[in-house]
Each structure stands twice: as structure tokens, then as C-alpha cells.
XYZ file of C-alpha atoms in Angstrom:
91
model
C 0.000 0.000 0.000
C 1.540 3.011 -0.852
C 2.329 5.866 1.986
C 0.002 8.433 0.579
C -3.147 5.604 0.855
C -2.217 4.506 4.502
C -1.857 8.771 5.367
C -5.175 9.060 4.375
C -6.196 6.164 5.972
C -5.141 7.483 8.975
C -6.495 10.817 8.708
C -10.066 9.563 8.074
C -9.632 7.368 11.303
C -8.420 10.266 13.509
C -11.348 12.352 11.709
C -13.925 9.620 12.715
C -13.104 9.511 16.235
C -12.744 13.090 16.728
C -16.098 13.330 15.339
C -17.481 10.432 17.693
C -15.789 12.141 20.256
C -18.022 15.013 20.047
C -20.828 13.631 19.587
C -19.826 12.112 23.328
C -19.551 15.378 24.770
C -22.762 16.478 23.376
C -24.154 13.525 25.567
C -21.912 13.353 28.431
C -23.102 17.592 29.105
C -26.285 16.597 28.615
C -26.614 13.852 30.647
C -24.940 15.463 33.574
C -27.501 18.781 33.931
C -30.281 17.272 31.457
C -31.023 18.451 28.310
C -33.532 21.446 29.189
C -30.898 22.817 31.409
C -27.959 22.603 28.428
C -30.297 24.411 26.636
C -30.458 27.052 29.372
C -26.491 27.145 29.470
C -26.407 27.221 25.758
C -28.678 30.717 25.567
C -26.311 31.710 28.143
C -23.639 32.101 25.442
C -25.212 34.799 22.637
C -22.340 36.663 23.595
C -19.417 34.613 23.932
C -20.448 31.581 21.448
C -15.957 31.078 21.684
C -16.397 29.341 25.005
C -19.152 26.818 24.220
C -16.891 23.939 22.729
C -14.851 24.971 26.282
C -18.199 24.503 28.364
C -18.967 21.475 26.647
C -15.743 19.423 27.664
C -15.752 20.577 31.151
C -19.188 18.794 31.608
C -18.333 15.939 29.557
C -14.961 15.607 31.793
C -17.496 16.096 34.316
C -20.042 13.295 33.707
C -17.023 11.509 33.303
C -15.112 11.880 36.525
C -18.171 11.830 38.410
C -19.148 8.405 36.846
C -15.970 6.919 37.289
C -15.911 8.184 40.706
C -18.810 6.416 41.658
C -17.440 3.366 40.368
C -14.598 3.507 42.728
C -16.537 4.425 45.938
C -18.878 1.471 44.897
C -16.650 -0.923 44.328
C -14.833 0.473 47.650
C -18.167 -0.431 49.464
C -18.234 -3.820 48.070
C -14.667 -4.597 49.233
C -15.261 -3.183 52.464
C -18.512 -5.494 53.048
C -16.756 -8.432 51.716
C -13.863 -7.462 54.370
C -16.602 -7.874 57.174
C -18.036 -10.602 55.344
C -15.303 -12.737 55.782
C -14.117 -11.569 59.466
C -17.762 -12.177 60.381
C -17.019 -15.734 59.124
C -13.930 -16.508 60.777
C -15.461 -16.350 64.267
């Protein structure tokens, strides 16, 4: 294959996720202050329309760390039960 086909290759990958990507962060912001509130934010932004892409990936980084840190205090519980689980067991 010759180095100009696997170039664009690559560029239409990297194009793909960046647009999947976005499409995320349209429903990670959503999903973290519901859509009627994004909305709200959005009209918030007549003036400055330069920060909404900004706005955007702070609540999708958001959603994100807030999911991920419920994983971790859930799976934090679980170990912690098990823990008592098992001392509860040895007696």
C-alpha cells in the first residue's frame, strides 16, 4: 500500500473519532444537567459563542469523573462489606 493511501487512511480514522468524540460530549453535558438545562447554558452564550466547545468538555470531563468516581466508591463499598463478610465468618 503506498504511503500516501495509509496517510489518508489514517487521517479519516483520527477524523472519525474526533467526530465520535463530540458527539460524546454532546451527551456526556447533557446527561450530567439534562437536556432542558444545556439548553439554558447554551442561551447563556449569545455573547461569547468562543467558550461553548470549552463549556462542553468541562461537563463531559465532568459526567465523566463523576461516573468513574462512583465506580470507585462502589466498588470500595463492596470490598469493604466483603472485608466484614469474611471476618464475620472466621469467628
Amino acid at each position: 500500500m503506498p504511503i500516501s493511501a495509509l496517510v489518508h487512511r489514517a487521517l479519516r480514522r483520527v477524523h472519525e473519532r474526533l467526530t465520535l468524540f463530540g458527539g460524546w460530549t454532546w451527551i456526556a453535558a447533557g446527561s450530567l444537567v439534562g437536556f432542558e438545562m444545556l439548553d439554558l447554558v447554551f442561551g447563556t452564550f449569545v455573547l461569547a459563542p468562543e467558550l461553548i466547545p470549552l463549556v462542553i468538555l468541562c461537563l463531559a470531563l465532568a459526567w465523566y469523573f463523576r461516573r468513574r468516581l462512583r465506580w470507585a466508591w462502589n466498588r470500595t463499598r463492596a470490598a469493604a462489606r466483603l472485608l466484614r463478610l469474611r471476618r464475620r465468618g472466621s469467628r
